[in-house]
């Protein structure tokens, strides 16, 4: 009789071997703002490198190394690879690692830049290029045709995956598949026992079709932190209220309501053209021994850190300036991808 194959998508709070960043280049969205975003990423690299490996894909090894060294990164924990990219959003083009019979396997899903909104040809190849360069050692890399972004899925590590219908059913991602078919593929590739399809919630300025990592995050198997809004005049109020009601109706695998922790919305931020930016606190990153929380220089920063300290009592809570990436419609979690224990060395 064939041995049963067990596949599991680890929760973000499980032990990690490292975090991937994709360094910005001098073209594209960052022209004239490169120093700002590099400072933000260097801050993340510093916090990561004292706790685990920081893996960086960059088209300029010398410049990147110089920046993070001057910022105070622990260089013996940094791994730099010279690879071209379109953009910095490692969460969405980076490796998604599952455990197959307890051993890590990297899934390289297709990436088409959030439904063909932007150029993404180089980012779609980035995980393969890292693998070819030896970044993942002997870990198997499996390339898959399904278009799936890391920011669109949340795992509790115990068989539940949470996602949003707006994103995964967006017609420019996987037009040949309906919800039932995508659900089946997530169960197959990620080992999910059930998929929680969230149908409400939108952060103003978001251009990902409502990634779950901007709305609601697992903090444990029975705890979800989510974005809430108290201002009825805010454009996100009704959508986030509906999200809250939807989350209240969810149940854990053992049939109990989730413990829900409501994160505030930061004071609205706008770009130079007056467009609202997608600032939020759900976009935090869990690493070994700490939680990195996006900070925007507004009063709600400290409140968000306090709430997340209640969710993660055994981890250090660290605010990281995220005003750089939010100008181009992302934040801290969006620019990172955690890699579980057993992959990097």
PDB file of C-alpha atoms in Angstrom, residues 146-148 160-165 167-170 174 176-198:
ATOM      1  CA  UNK A 146      -1.760  28.314 -11.005  1.00  0.00           C
ATOM      2  CA  UNK A 147      -1.453  32.064 -10.478  1.00  0.00           C
ATOM      3  CA  UNK A 148      -1.243  32.659  -6.731  1.00  0.00           C
ATOM      4  CA  UNK A 160      -7.191  26.159   7.543  1.00  0.00           C
ATOM      5  CA  UNK A 161      -6.329  28.611   4.767  1.00  0.00           C
ATOM      6  CA  UNK A 162      -8.022  32.014   4.612  1.00  0.00           C
ATOM      7  CA  UNK A 163      -8.296  34.026   1.395  1.00  0.00           C
ATOM      8  CA  UNK A 164     -10.516  36.580  -0.344  1.00  0.00           C
ATOM      9  CA  UNK A 165     -12.932  35.825  -3.148  1.00  0.00           C
ATOM     10  CA  UNK A 167      -8.635  38.387  -5.350  1.00  0.00           C
ATOM     11  CA  UNK A 168      -8.638  34.717  -6.262  1.00  0.00           C
ATOM     12  CA  UNK A 169     -11.686  35.016  -8.524  1.00  0.00           C
ATOM     13  CA  UNK A 170     -10.441  38.144 -10.311  1.00  0.00           C
ATOM     14  CA  UNK A 174      -7.060  32.314 -13.378  1.00  0.00           C
ATOM     15  CA  UNK A 176     -10.279  29.154 -16.659  1.00  0.00           C
ATOM     16  CA  UNK A 177     -11.112  28.253 -13.049  1.00  0.00           C
ATOM     17  CA  UNK A 178     -14.205  28.830 -10.934  1.00  0.00           C
ATOM     18  CA  UNK A 179     -14.239  28.982  -7.133  1.00  0.00           C
ATOM     19  CA  UNK A 180     -14.785  25.253  -6.713  1.00  0.00           C
ATOM     20  CA  UNK A 181     -11.807  24.461  -8.945  1.00  0.00           C
ATOM     21  CA  UNK A 182      -9.495  26.965  -7.238  1.00  0.00           C
ATOM     22  CA  UNK A 183     -10.618  25.665  -3.854  1.00  0.00           C
ATOM     23  CA  UNK A 184      -9.662  22.144  -4.939  1.00  0.00           C
ATOM     24  CA  UNK A 185      -6.227  23.266  -6.120  1.00  0.00           C
ATOM     25  CA  UNK A 186      -5.513  25.092  -2.848  1.00  0.00           C
ATOM     26  CA  UNK A 187      -6.434  21.958  -0.939  1.00  0.00           C
ATOM     27  CA  UNK A 188      -4.177  19.881  -3.177  1.00  0.00           C
ATOM     28  CA  UNK A 189      -1.101  22.108  -3.270  1.00  0.00           C
ATOM     29  CA  UNK A 190      -1.291  23.603   0.235  1.00  0.00           C
ATOM     30  CA  UNK A 191      -2.729  20.594   2.036  1.00  0.00           C
ATOM     31  CA  UNK A 192      -5.668  22.637   3.299  1.00  0.00           C
ATOM     32  CA  UNK A 193      -8.560  20.845   4.961  1.00  0.00           C
ATOM     33  CA  UNK A 194     -10.783  23.872   4.449  1.00  0.00           C
ATOM     34  CA  UNK A 195     -10.667  27.268   2.747  1.00  0.00           C
ATOM     35  CA  UNK A 196     -12.262  30.296   4.412  1.00  0.00           C
ATOM     36  CA  UNK A 197     -13.409  32.501   1.520  1.00  0.00           C
ATOM     37  CA  UNK A 198     -13.711  36.083   2.809  1.00  0.00           C
TER      38      UNK A 198
END
